[in-house]
XYZ file of C-alpha atoms in Angstrom:
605
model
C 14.360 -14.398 29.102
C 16.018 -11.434 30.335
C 16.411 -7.768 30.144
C 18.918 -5.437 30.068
C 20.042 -2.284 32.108
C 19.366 0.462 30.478
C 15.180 1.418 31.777
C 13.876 1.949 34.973
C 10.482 -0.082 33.373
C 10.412 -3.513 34.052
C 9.782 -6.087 31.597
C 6.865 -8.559 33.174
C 6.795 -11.370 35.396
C 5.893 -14.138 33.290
C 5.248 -17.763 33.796
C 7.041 -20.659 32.418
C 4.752 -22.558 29.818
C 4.882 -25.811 28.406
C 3.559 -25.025 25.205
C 2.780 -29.260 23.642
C -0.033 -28.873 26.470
C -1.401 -25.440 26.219
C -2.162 -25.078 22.200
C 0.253 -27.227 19.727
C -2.327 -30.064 19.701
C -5.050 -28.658 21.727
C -7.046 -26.263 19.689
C -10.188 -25.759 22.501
C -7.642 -23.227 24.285
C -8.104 -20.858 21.786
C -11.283 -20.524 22.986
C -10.323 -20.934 26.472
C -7.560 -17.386 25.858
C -10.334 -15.443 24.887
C -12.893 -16.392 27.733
C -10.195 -16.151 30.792
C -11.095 -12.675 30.554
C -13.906 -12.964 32.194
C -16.442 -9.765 32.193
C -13.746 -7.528 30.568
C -14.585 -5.625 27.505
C -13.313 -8.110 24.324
C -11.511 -5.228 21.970
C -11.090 -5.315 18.301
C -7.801 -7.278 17.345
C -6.484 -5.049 14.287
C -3.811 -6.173 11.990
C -1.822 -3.418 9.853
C 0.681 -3.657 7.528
C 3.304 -0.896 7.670
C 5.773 -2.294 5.254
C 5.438 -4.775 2.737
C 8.485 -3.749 0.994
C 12.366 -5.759 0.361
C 15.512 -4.302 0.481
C 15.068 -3.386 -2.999
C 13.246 -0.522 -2.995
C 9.608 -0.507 -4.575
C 7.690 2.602 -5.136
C 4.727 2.750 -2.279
C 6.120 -0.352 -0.153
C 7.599 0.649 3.112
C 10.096 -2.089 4.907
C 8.883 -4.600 6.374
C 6.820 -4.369 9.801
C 3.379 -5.207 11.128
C 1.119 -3.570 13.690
C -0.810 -5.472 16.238
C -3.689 -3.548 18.291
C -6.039 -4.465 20.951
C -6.989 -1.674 23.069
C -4.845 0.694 24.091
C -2.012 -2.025 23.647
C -0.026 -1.337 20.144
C 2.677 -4.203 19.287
C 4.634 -3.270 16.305
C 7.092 -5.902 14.791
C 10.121 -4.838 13.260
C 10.518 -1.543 12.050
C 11.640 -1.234 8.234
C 12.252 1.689 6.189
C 9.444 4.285 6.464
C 8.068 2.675 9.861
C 7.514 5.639 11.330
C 5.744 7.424 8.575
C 3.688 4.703 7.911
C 2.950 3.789 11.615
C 1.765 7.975 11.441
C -0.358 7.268 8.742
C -2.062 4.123 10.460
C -2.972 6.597 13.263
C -0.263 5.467 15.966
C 3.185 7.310 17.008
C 6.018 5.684 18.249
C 5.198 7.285 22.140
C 1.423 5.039 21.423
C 3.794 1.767 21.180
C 3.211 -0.527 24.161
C 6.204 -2.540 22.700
C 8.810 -3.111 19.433
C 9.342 -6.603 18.439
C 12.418 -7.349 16.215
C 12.189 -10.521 14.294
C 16.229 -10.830 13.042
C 19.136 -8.817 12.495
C 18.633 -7.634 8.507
C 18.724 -3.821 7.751
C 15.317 -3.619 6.045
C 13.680 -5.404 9.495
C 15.412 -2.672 11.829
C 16.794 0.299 9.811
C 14.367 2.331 11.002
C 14.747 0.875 14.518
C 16.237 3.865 15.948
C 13.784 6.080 13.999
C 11.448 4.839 16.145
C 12.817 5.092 19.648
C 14.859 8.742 18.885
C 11.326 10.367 17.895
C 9.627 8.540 21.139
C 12.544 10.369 22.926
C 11.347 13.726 21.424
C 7.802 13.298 21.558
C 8.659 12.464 25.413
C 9.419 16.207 25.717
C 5.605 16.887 25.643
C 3.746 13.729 26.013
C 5.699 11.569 28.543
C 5.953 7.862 27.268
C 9.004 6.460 28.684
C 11.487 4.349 26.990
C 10.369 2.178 24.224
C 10.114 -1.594 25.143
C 12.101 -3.488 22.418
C 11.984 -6.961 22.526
C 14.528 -9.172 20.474
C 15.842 -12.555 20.441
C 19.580 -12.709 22.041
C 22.217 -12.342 19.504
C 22.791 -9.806 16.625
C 19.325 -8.127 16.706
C 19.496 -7.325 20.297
C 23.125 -6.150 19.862
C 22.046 -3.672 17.337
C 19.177 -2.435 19.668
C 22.102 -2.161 22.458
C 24.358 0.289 20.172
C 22.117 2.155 18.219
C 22.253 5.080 19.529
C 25.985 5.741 19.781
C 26.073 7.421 15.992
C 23.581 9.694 17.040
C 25.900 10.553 20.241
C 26.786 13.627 18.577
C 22.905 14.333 17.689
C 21.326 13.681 20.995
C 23.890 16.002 22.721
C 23.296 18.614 20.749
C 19.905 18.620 21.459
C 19.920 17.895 24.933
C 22.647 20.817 25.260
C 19.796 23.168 23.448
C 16.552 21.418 25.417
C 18.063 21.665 28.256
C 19.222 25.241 28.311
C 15.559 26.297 28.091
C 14.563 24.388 30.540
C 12.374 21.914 28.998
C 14.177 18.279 29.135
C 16.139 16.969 31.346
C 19.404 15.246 31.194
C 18.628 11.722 30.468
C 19.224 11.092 26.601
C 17.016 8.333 25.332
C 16.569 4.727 26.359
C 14.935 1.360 25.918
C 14.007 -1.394 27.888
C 15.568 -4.165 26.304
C 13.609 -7.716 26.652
C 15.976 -10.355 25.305
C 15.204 -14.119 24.652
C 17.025 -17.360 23.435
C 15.559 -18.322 19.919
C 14.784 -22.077 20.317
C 13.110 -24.833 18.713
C 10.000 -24.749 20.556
C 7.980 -22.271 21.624
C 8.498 -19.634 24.710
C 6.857 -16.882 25.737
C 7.953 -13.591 25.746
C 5.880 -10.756 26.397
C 2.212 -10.360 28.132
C 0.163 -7.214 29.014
C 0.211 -6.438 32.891
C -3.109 -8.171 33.094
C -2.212 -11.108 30.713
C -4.808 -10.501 28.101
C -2.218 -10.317 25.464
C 0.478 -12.528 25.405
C 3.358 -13.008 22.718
C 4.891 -16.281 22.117
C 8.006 -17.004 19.647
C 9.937 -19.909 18.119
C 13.016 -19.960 15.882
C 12.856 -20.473 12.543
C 14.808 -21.210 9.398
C 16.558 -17.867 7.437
C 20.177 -19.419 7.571
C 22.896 -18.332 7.017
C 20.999 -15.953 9.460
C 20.844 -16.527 13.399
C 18.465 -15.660 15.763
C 15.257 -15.240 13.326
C 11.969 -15.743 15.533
C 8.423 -16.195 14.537
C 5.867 -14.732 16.986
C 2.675 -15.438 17.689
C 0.203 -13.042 19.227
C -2.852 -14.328 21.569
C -5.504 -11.862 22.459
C -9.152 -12.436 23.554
C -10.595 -11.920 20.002
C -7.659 -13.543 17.682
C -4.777 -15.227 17.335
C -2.115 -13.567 14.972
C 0.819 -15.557 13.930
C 4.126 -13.311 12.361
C 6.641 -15.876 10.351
C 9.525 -13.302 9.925
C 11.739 -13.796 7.256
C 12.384 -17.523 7.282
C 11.861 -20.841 4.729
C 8.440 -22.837 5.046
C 9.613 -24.931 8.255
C 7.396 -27.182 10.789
C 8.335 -24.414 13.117
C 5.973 -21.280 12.035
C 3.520 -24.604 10.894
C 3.050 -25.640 14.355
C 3.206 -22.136 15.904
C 0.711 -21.195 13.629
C -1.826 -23.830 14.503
C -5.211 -22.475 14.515
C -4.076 -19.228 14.230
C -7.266 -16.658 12.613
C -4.380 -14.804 10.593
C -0.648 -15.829 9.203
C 0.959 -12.860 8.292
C 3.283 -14.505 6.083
C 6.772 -13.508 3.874
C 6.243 -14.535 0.337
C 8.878 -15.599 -2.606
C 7.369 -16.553 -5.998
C 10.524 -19.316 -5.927
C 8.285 -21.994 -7.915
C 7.052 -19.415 -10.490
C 10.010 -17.794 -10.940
C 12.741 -20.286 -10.372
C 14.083 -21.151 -13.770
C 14.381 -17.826 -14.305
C 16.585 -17.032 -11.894
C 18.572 -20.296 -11.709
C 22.239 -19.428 -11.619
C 21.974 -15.911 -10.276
C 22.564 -14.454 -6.764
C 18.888 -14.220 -6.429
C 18.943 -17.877 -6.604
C 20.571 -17.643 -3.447
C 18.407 -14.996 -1.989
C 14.941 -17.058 -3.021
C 16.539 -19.853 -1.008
C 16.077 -18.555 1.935
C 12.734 -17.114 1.931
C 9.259 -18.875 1.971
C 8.021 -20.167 -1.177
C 4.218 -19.590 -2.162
C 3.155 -22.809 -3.111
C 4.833 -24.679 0.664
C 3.226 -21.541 2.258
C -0.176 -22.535 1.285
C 0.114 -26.377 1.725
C 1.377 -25.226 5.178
C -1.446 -22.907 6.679
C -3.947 -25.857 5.397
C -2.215 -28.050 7.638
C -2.315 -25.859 10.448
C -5.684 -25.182 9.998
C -4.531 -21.369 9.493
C -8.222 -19.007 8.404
C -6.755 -16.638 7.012
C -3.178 -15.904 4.703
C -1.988 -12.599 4.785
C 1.501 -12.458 2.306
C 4.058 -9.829 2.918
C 7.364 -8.857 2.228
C 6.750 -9.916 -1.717
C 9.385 -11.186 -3.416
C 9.323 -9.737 -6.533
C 7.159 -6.998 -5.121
C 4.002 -6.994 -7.668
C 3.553 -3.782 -9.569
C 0.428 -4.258 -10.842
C -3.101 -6.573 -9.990
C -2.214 -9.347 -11.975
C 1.166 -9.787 -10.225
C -0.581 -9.713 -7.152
C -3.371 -12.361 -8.265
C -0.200 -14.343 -9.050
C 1.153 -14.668 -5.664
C -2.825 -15.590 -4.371
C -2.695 -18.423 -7.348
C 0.542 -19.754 -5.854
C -0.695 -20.350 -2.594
C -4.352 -21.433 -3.809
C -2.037 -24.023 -5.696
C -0.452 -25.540 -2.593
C -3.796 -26.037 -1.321
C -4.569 -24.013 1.181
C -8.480 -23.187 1.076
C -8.858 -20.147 3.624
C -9.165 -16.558 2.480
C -5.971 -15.231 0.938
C -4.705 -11.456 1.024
C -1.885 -10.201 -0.989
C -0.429 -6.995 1.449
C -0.432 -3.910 0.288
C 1.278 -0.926 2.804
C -1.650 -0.011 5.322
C -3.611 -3.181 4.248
C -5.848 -3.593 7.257
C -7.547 -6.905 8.826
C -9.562 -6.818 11.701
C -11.208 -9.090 14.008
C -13.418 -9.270 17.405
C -17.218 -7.322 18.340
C -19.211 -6.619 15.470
C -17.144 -8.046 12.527
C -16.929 -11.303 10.450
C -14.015 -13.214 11.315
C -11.140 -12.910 9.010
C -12.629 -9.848 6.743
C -10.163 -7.124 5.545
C -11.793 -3.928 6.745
C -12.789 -1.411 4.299
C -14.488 1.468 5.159
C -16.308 2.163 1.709
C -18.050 -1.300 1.570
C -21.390 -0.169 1.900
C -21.005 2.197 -0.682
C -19.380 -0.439 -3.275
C -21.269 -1.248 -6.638
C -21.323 -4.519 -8.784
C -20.690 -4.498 -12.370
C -23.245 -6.051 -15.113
C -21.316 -7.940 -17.388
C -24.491 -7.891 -19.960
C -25.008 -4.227 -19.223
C -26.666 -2.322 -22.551
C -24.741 0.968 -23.769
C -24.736 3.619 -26.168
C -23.192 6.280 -27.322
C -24.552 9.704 -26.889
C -27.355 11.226 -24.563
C -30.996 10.145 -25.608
C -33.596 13.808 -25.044
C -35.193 11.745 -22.397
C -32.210 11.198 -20.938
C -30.901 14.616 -20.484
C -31.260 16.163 -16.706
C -30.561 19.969 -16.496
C -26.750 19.328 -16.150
C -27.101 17.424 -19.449
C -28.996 20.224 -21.190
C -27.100 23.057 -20.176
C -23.591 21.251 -20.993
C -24.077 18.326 -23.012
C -22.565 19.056 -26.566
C -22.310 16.595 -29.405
C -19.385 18.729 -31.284
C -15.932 17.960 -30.135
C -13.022 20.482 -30.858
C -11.002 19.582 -34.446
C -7.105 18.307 -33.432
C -4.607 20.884 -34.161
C -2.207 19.961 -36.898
C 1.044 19.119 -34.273
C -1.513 16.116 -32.831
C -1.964 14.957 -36.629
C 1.873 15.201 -37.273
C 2.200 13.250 -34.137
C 0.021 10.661 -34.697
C 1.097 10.565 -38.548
C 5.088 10.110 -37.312
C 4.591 7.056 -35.187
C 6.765 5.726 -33.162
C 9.637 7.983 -32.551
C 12.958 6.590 -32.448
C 14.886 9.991 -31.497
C 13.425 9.868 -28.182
C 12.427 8.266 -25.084
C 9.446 8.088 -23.802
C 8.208 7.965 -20.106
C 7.663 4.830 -17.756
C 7.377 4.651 -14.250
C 11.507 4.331 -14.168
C 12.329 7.672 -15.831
C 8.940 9.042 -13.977
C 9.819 12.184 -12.197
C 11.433 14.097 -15.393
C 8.186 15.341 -15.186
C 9.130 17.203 -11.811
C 11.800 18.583 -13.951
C 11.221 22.566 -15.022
C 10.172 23.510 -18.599
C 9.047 20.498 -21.080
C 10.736 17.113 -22.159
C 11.574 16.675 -26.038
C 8.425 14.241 -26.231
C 5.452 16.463 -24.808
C 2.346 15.076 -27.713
C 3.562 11.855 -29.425
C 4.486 8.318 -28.911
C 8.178 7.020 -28.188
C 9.223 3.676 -27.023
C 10.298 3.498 -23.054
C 13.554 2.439 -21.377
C 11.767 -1.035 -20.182
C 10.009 -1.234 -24.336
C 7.043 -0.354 -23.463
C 5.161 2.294 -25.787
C 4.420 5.438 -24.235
C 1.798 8.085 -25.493
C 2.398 11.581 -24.328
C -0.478 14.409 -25.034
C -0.339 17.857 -23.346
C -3.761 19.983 -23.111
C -4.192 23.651 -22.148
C -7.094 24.176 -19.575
C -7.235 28.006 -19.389
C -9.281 29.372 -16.491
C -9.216 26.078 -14.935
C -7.670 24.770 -11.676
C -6.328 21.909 -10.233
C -9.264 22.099 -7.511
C -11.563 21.961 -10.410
C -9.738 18.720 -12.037
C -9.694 16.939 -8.219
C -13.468 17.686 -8.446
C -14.336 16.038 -12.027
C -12.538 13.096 -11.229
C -14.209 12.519 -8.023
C -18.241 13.585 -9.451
C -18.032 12.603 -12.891
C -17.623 8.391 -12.096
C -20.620 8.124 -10.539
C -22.817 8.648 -13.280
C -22.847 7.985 -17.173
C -24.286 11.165 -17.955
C -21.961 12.754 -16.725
C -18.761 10.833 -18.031
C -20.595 11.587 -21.463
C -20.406 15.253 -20.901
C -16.298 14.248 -21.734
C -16.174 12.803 -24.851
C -19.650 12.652 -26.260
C -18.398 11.069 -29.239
C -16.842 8.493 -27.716
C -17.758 7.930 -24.188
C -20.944 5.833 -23.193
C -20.722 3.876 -19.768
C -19.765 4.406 -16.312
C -19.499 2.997 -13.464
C -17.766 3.466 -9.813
C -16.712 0.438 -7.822
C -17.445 2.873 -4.885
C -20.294 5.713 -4.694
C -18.962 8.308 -2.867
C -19.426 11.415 -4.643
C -22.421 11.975 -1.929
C -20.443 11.665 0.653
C -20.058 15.605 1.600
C -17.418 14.571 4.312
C -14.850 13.059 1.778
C -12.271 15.590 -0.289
C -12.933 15.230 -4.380
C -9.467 13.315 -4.536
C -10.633 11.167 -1.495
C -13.653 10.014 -4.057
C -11.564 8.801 -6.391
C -8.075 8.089 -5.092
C -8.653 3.748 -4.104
C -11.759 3.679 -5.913
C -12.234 2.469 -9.335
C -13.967 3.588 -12.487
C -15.542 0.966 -15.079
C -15.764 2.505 -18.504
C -16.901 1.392 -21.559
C -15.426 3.806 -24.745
C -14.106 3.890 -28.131
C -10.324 4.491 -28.262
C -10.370 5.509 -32.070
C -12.158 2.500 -33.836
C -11.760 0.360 -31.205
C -14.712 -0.521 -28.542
C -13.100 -1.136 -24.938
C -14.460 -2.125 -21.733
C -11.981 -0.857 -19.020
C -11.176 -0.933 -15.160
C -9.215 2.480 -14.187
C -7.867 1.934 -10.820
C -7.177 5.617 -9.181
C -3.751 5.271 -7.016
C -1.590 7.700 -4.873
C 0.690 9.377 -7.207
C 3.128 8.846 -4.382
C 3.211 5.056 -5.029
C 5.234 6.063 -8.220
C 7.445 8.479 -6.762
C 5.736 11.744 -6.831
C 5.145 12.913 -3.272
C 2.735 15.774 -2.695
C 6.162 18.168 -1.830
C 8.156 17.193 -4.976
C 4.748 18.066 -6.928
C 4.449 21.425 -4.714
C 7.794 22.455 -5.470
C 7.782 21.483 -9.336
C 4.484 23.863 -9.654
C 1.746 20.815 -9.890
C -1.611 21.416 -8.209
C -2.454 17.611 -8.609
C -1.817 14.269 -10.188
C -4.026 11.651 -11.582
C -2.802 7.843 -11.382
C -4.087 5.088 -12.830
C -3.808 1.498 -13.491
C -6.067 0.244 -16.188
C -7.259 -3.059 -16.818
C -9.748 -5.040 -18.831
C -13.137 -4.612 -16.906
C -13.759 -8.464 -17.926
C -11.026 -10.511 -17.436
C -9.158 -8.260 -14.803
C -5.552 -8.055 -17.238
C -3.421 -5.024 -16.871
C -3.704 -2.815 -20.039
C -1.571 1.028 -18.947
C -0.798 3.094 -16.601
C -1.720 6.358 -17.237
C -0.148 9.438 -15.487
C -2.305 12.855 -15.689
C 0.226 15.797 -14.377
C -1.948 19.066 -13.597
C 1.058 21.651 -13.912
C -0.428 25.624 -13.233
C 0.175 28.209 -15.733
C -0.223 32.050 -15.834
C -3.745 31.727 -17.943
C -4.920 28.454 -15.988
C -3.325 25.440 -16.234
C -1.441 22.620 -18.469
C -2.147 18.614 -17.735
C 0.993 16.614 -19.182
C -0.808 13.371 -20.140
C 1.364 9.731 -20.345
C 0.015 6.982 -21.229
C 2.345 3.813 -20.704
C 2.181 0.853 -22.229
C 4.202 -2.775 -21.761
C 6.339 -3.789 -24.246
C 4.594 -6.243 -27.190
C 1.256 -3.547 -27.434
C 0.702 -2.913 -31.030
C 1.813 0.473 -32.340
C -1.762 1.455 -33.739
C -2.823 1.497 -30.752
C -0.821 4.553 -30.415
C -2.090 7.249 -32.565
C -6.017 6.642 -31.804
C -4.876 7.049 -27.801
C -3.525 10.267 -28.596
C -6.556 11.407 -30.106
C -8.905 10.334 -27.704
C -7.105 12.186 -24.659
C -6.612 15.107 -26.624
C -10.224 15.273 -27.719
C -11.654 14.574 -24.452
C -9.146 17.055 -22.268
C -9.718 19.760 -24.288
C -13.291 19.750 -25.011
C -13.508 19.387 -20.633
C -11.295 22.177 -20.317
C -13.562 23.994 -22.199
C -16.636 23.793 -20.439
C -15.359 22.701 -16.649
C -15.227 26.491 -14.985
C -18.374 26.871 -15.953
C -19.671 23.484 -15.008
C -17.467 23.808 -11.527
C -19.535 26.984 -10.601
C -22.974 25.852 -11.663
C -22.542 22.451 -9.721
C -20.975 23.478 -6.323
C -21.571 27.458 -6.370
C -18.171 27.693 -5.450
């Protein structure tokens, strides 16, 4: 190992190791790592994905990169697209990094590589840090660290020229301490804390044509965490990963999937990247706890494509817990948890659902609280005669209808040719388009009736009394005084059981970032929307996606308008159409009616 020139800090001393006698066979010094600390406080070890993402991009999926922490010690490895946001949004910035690990020399592993050391350099104006620590096997990865910032030369003299001439930095433009290493066959070590707690080891691996891809694997008194990089299933990660409480692991769907793409350059691309099925026989063999995928290849868009890629690696036998990554999926481990549990912060709150639960429709007089009595009313407004012209046209063919592809038209100004009425969409799909008027009503008030409403039938019944008659939140939060209203729904989800026309159906609506699709809260600022509701829906019983529904809360003059979309794959039945339209209709527009009213009665405000 060596370093380069360019930091006054000093990479450690650190000890050879012969690593077939410290941990390949021996799994006892496991245990041994995490007592050597003797009467030191034993930290949490917490594991955060910052970028799940490919090169492709994928609506909500950052590039790749993972976060180690223990302590005050924050490891980050590689540094994707969107690192630094999403390393901001984890609650670390680049001057908290004790070090950047780069795993191999592909853009969407480093892009954002001198994202992360330029803003270290500014936020070194006011909270010295010194140079950022970048370690990086020898070879192209380390020669992109070296020249990174020569096409920001231009950049960084501009504003040291303009720092400088108020007196506030000083000359120095910014710098790393470069820790380079020669990728080999068997494990080295790399990097250790200056008291040797933590320790980072690495071995090559397979990602040819690529050179110079590493593996590393982190040791710290309360877990081992193994990173594969992007590489094939190979003995190499399998033996580095011995033991190991957590294998944070790229994942291709290349058994699934390769027939389909037999004969194509992603035939080429799937060939070097780890296959689910070897990636599950593999951790069994190394005795790994717990599978953590990431980097998905294809990147799942819904729950059942991410069940898929769990199935795959249940099917090469692995037997340990499984997580399919999500960006900011978090896994802890160390004082006061269970070993090898995701964290998540509303688990005491979460519910479970009765499959043999007994509904109705309607509100039973001994039912009715003084919410219910006040605003309960059977009588639903009559549809206006362009809903019945919509819903008696079908399918329009002189249109297109909205997906998550053609999205953010809606961030477009005025209104789309398809505003109530069903078209197909650019991927087949049938989409179901309804727009409501809500005068006197506010975004703030919609935020608030999607976050109180879930938590209690009663109240979803206030909706669509006709047609509305169980709910149920995975999480109860609307008690929770310290959460915003979109906080109470936004990653929570609401079990319903309605009539969509004729039709009885159980659902699961799963509330998501509108973000994740593409509409960020400053496109939606500027385009005049005070909020969006998105959902995926599923089949409350069997877990299969059904729609995505997109609720767009756009303000008007009198109030405001919510664009509804309701999108549908490709092979749904057309009937379903016209009875969807009706329903959303119905239900937004008998809410809008009462909701200002309810708003003020419920939280004075």
């Amino acid at each position: 190992m060596d370093s380069s020139e360019s930091s006054p800090l000093r990479p450690p001393s650190l000890p050879s190791l012969a690593f077939s006698g410290c941990w390949s066979e021996n799994k006892s010094s496991i245990s041994f790592a995490r007592k050597r600390i003797g009467l030191n406080m034993i930290h949490q070890t917490i594991v955060t994905l910052t970028g799940t993402g490919v090169p492709h991009p994928s609506p909500g999926r950052a590039g790749a990169g993972t976060l180690v922490r223990y302590g005050d010690i924050s490891l980050q490895f590689d540094a994707g697209r969107g690192t630094v946001i999403r390393l901001a949004e984890a609650g670390i910035e680049p001057r908290d990094l004790t070090a950047q690990f780069i795993t191999h020399v592909h853009s969407d592993h480093l892009i954002d590589l001198p994202d992360v050391a330029m803003t270290r350099w500014v936020q070194n104006l006011v909270n010295p840090c010194g140079p950022l620590t970048v370690v990086s096997p020898e070879g192209t990865s380390a020669k992109f660290a070296r020249n990174m910032f020569d096409v920001f030369a231009d950049d960084i003299e501009t504003r040291q020229h303009h720092e400088m001439s108020s007196g506030t930095i000083e000359a120095a433009g910014p710098e790393i301490n470069l820790v380079t290493f020669a990728a080999t066959q068997e494990p080295i070590r790399v990097w250790a804390s200056d008291d040797q707690t933590v320790v980072v080891d690495s071995v090559a691996v397979h990602h040819e044509p690529v050179t110079d891809a590493v593996a590393y694997r982190i040791t710290t008194p309360s877990a081992v965490i193994v990173i594969s990089g992007d590489t094939t299933v190979c003995e190499e990660v399998e033996h580095l990963s011995n033991g190991a409480d957590l294998l944070v692991h790229e994942a291709c769907r290349s058994t699934a999937l390769g027939n389909l793409v037999a004969g194509t350059v992603l035939e080429a691309i799937f060939s070097y990247h780890a296959d689910t099925v070897g990636i599950g026989s593999m951790a069994e063999r190394a005795g790994v706890k717990h599978v953590l995928l990431t980097h998905l290849i294809p990147p799942p868009s819904s729950e059942v494509e991410s069940l898929a890629f769990e199935a795959d690696v249940r099917a090469g036998g692995f037997n340990g817990l499984v997580t399919v990554g999500n960006d900011l999926t978090t896994i802890s481990f160390g004082p006061g948890l269970s070993k090898n549990e995701p964290i998540d912060p509303k688990a005491k709150y979460e519910t479970k659902l009765d499959p043999a639960r007994l509904t109705h429709v309607g509100i039973w007089r001994d039912e009715l609280d003084e919410i219910g009595k006040e605003f309960y009313q059977w009588e639903v407004p009559q549809l206006p005669d362009r809903c019945i012209a919509a819903m008696n046209q079908g399918v329009r063919s002189d249109v297109i209808g909205i997906d998550l592809s053609n999205v953010s038209d809606l961030l477009e100004p005025g209104y789309l040719p398809l505003e109530t009425g069903i078209a197909s969409t650019p991927s087949g799909g049938l989409s179901v388009a309804v727009l409501t008027e809500w005068p006197g009503c506010s975004s703030e008030m919609i935020d608030w009736w999607f976050g109180w409403h879930i938590a209690k039938t009663d109240r979803y019944k206030l909706w669509h009394p006709q047609a509305h008659f169980f709910t149920q939140p995975k999480y109860d939060l609307s008690h929770l005084e310290e959460l915003s209203d979109r906080e109470k729904y936004r990653g929570n989800t609401s079990w319903v059981d309605e009539y969509i026309g004729p039709f009885p159906s159980r659902l699961g609506i799963t509330f998501h970032d509108p973000a994740e699709i593409g509409l960020t809260e400053p496109q939606l600022e500027s385009a005049g929307y005070g909020t969006v509701i998105y959902a995926v829906t599923t089949d409350s019983d069997h877990g299969n996606e059904l729609s995505h529904l997109v609720h767009a809360v756009r303000r008007t003059e009198n109030g405001c308008e919510m664009r509804s979309r309701f999108i549908l794959p490709a092979g749904t039945p057309e009937f379903i159409g016209p009875p969807l339209l009706d329903h959303c209709w119905t239900e937004m527009t008998h809410l809008a009616s009462f909701l200002p009213r309810l708003y003020r009665r419920v939280t004075g405000k």
